[in-house]
Coordinates of N, CA and C in Angstrom, one line a residue:
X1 N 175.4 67.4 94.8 CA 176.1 66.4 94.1 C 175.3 66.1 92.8
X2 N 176.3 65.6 91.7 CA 175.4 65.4 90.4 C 175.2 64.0 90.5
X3 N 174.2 63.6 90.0 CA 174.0 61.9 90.1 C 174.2 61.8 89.0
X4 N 174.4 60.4 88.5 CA 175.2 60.5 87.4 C 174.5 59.2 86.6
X5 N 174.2 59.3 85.5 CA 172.9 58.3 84.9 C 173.7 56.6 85.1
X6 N 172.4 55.8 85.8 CA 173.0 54.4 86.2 C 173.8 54.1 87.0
X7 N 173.9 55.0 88.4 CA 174.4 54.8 89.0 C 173.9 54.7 90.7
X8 N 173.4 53.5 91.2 CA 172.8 53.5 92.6 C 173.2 54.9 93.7
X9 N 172.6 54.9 94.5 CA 172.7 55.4 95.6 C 173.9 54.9 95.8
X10 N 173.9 53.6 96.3 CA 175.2 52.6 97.0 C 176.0 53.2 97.1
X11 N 176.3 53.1 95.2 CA 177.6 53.5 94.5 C 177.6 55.1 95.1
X12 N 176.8 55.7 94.8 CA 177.8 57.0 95.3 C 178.0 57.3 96.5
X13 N 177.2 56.6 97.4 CA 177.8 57.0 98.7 C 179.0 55.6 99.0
X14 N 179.2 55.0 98.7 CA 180.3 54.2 98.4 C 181.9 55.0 98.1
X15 N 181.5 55.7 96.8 CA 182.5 56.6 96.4 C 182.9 57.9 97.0
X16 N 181.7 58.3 97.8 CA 182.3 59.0 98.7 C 182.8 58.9 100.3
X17 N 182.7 57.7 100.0 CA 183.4 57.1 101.3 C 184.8 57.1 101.1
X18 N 184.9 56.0 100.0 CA 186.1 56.3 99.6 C 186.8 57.6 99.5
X19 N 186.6 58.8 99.4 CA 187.5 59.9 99.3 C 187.3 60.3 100.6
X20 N 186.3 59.8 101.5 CA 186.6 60.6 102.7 C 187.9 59.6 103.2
X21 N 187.7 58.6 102.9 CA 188.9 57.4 103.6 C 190.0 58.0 103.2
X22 N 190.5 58.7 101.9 CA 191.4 58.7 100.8 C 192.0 59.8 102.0
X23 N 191.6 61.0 101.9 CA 191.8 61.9 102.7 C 192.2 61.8 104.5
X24 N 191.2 60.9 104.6 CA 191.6 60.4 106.4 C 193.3 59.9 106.4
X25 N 193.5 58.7 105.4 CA 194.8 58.5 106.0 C 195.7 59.4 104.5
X26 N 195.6 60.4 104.1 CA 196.5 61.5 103.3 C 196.7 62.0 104.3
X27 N 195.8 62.5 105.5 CA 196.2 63.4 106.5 C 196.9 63.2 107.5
X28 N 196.5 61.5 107.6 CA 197.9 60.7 108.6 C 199.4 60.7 108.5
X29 N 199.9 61.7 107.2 CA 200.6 61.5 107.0 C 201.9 60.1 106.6
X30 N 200.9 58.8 106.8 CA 201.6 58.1 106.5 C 201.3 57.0 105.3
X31 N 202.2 57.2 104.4 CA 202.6 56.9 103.1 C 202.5 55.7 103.2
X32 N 203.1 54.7 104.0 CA 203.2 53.2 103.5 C 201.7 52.6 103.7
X33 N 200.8 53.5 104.5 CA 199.2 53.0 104.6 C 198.4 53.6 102.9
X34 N 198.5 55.1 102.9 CA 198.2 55.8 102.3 C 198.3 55.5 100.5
X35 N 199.1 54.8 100.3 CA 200.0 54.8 98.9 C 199.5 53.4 98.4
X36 N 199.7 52.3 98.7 CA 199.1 50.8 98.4 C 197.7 51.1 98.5
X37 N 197.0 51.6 99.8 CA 195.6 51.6 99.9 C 194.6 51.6 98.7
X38 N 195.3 52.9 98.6 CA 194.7 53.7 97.0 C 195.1 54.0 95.5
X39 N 196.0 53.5 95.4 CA 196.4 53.6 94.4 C 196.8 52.4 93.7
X40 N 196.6 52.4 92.6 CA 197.4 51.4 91.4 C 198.9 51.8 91.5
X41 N 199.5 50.0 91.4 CA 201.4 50.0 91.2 C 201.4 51.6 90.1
X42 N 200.5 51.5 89.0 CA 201.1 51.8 87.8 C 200.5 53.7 88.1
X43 N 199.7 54.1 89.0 CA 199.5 55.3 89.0 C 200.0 56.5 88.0
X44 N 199.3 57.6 87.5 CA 199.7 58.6 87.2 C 199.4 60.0 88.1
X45 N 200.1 60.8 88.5 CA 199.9 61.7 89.5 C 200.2 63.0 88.8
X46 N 199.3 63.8 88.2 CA 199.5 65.2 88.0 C 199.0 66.7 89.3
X47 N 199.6 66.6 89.6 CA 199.9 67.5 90.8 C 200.4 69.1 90.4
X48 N 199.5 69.9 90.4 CA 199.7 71.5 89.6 C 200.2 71.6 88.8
X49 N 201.4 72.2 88.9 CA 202.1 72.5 87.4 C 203.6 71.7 87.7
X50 N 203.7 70.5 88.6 CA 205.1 70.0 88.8 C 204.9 68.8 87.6
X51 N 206.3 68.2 87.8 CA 205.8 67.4 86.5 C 205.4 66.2 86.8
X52 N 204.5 65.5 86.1 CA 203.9 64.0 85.8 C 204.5 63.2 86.7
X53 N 203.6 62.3 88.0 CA 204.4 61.0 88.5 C 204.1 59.8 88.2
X54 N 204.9 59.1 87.9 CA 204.0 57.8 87.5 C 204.6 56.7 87.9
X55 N 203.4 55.9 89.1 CA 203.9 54.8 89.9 C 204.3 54.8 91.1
X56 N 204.0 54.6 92.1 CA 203.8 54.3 93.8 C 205.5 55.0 94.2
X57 N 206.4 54.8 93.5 CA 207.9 54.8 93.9 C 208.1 56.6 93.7
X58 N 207.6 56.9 92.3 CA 207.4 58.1 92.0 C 207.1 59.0 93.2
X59 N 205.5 58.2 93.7 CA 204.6 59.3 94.5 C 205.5 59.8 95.8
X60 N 206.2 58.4 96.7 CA 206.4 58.2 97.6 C 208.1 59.4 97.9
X61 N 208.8 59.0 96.9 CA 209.8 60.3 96.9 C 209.4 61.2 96.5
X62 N 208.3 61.5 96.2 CA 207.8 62.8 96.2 C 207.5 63.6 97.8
X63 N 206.5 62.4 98.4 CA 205.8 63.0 99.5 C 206.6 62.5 101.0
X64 N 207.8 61.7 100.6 CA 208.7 61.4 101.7 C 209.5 63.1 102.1
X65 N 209.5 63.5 100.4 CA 210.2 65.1 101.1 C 208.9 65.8 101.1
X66 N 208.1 66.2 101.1 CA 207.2 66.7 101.7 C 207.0 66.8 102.6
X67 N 206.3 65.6 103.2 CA 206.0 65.2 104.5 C 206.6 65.9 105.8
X68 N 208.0 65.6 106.5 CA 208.5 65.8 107.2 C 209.0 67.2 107.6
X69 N 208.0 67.8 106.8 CA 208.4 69.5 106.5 C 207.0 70.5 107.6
X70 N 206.2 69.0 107.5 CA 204.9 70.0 108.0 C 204.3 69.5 109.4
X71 N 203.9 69.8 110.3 CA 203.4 69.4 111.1 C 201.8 68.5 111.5
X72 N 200.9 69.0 110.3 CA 199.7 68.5 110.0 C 199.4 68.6 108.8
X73 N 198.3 68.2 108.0 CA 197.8 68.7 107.3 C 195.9 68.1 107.2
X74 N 195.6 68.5 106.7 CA 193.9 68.0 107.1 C 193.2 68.6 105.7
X75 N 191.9 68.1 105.0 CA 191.4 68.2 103.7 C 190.2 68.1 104.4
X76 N 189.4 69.3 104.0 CA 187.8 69.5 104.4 C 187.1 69.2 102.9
X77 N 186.3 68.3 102.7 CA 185.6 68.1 101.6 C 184.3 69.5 101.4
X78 N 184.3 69.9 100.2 CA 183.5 70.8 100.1 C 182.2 70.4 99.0
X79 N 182.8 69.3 98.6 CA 181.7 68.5 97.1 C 182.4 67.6 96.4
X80 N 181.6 66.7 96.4 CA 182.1 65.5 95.7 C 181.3 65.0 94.9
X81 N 181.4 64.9 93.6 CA 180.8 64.1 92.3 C 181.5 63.5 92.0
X82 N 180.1 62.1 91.8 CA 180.5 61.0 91.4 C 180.3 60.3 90.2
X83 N 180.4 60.2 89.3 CA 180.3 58.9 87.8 C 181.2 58.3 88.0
X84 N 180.8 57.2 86.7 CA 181.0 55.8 86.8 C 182.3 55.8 86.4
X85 N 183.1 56.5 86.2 CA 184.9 56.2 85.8 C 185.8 57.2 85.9
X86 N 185.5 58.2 87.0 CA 185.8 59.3 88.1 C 185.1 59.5 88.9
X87 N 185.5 60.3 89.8 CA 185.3 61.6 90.7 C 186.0 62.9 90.8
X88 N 184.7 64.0 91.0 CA 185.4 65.3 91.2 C 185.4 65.3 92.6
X89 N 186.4 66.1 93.4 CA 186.6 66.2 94.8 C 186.9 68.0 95.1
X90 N 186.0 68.6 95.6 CA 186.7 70.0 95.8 C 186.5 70.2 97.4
X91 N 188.0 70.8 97.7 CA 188.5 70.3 99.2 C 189.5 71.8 99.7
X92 N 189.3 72.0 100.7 CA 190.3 72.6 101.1 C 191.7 72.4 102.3
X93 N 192.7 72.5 101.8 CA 194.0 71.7 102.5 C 194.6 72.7 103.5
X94 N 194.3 72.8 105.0 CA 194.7 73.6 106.0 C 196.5 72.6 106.2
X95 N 197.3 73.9 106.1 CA 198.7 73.2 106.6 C 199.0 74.0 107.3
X96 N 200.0 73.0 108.6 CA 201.0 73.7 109.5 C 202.3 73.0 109.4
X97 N 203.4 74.3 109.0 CA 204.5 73.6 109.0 C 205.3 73.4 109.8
X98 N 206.1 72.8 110.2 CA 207.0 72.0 111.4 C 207.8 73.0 111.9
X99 N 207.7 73.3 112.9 CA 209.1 74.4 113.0 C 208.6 75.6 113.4
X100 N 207.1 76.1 112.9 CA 206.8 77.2 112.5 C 206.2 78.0 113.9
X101 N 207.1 78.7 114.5 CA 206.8 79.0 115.9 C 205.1 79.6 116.3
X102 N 204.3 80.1 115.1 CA 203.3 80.8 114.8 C 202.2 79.7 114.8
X103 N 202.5 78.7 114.4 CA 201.1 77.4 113.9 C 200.6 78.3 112.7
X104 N 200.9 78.9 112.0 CA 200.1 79.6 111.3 C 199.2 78.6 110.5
X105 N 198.2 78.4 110.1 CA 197.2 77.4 109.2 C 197.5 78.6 107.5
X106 N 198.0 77.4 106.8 CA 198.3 77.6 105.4 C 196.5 77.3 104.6
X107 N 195.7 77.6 104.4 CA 194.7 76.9 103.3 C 194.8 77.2 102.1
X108 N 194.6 75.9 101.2 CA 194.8 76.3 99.8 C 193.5 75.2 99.2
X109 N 193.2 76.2 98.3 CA 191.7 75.4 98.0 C 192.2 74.4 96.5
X110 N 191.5 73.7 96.6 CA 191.8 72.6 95.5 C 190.5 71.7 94.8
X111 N 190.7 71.1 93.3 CA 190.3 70.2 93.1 C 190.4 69.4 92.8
X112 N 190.4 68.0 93.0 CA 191.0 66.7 92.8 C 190.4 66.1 91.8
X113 N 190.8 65.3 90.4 CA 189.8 64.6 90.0 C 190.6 63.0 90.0
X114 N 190.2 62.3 90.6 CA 190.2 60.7 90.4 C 189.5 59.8 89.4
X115 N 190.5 59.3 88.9 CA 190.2 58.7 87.9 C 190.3 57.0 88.6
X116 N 188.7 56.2 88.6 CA 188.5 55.6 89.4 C 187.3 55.0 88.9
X117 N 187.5 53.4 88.8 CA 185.6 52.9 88.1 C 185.4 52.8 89.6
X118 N 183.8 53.1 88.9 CA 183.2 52.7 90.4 C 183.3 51.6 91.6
X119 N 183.5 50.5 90.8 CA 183.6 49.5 91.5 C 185.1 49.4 92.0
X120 N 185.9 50.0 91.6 CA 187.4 49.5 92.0 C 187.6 50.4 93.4
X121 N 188.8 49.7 94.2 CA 188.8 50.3 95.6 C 190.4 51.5 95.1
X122 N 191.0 51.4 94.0 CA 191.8 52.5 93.9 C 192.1 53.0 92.9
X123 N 192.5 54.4 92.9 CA 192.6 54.9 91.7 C 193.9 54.4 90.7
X124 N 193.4 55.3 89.5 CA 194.5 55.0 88.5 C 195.5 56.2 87.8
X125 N 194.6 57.2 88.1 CA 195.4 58.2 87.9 C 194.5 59.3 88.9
X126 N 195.3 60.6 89.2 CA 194.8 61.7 90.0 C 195.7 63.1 89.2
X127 N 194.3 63.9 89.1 CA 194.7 65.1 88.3 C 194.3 66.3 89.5
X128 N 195.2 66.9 90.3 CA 195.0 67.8 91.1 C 195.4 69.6 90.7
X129 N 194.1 70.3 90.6 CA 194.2 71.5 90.9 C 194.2 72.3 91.6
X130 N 195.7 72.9 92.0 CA 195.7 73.7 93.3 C 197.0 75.2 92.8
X131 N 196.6 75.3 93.8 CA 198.2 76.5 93.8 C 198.6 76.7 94.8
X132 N 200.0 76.0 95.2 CA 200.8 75.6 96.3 C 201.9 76.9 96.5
X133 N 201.5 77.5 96.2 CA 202.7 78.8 96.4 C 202.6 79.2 97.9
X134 N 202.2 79.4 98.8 CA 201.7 79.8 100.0 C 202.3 78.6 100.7
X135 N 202.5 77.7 100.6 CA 202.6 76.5 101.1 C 204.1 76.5 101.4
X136 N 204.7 76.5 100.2 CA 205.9 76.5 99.8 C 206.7 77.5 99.8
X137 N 206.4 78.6 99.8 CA 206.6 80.1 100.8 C 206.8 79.7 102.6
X138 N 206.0 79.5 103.0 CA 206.0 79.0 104.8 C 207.2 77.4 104.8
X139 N 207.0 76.8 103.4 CA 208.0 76.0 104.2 C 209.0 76.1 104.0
X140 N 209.7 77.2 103.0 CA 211.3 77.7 102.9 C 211.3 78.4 103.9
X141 N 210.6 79.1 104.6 CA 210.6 80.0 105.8 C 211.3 79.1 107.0
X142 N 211.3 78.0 107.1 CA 211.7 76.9 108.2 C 212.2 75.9 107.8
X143 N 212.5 75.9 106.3 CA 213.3 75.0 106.2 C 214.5 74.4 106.6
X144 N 215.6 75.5 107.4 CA 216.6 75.2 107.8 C 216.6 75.0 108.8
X145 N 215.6 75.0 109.7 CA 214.8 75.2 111.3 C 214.7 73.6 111.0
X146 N 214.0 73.3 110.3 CA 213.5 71.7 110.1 C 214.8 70.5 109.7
X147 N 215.8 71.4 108.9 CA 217.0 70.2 108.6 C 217.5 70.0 109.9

């Protein structure tokens, strides 16, 4: 981890509590915990190459069709740095989609950066690097399985 000048211990294991929390209930799949928790009303969400969300209503019809498509999903932290008005997060996201007679485990490696003062309990914007193609390959494969 990089320590980051002026910044306690506390604080960063503080902050990375927080992303471990962030992730615990992302993986619960449920949104009305997940969405207020952590985020600002006014949120910005850049998510690969889909376009720009901005604000809790945005995120939620985003991940309402999502969601119900997959059977789990789970985020292994692989490093997390911390400064005083972000975090980098590099994680990998194992999915299983609903339906999918195989369980096959989808992994797709990613980086999250949160934009986040240290002291605040939620973010304000999230800039995520990933490549969801694999993902989204397995869940047209069952998508009509799942309607």
């Amino acid at each position: 981890m990089v320590l980051s000048a002026g910044l306690t211990n506390e604080q960063i294991e503080a902050s990375k509590t927080w992303v471990y929390d962030f992730y615990k209930a992302f993986d619960s799949l449920d949104l009305d915990r997940w969405l207020p928790e952590f985020h600002k009303a006014d949120i910005t969400l850049n998510l690969g190459n889909l376009p720009t969300m901005k604000g809790l209503e945005a995120m939620h019809e985003h991940f309402e069709r999502q969601n119900p498509q997959l059977l789990s999903m789970r985020h292994t932290m692989k490093n997390i740095d911390v400064f005083a008005d972000h975090i980098y997060a590099q994680n990998e996201a194992t999915f299983i989609v609903k339906n999918d007679p195989e369980h096959k485990e989808i992994k797709i490696q990613a980086i999250c950066l949160f934009w986040k003062n240290i002291n605040e309990k939620k973010a304000s914007a999230i800039d995520v690097y990933f490549d969801p193609s694999a993902l989204i390959e397995r869940i047209q494969m069952f998508l009509q399985i799942n309607a």
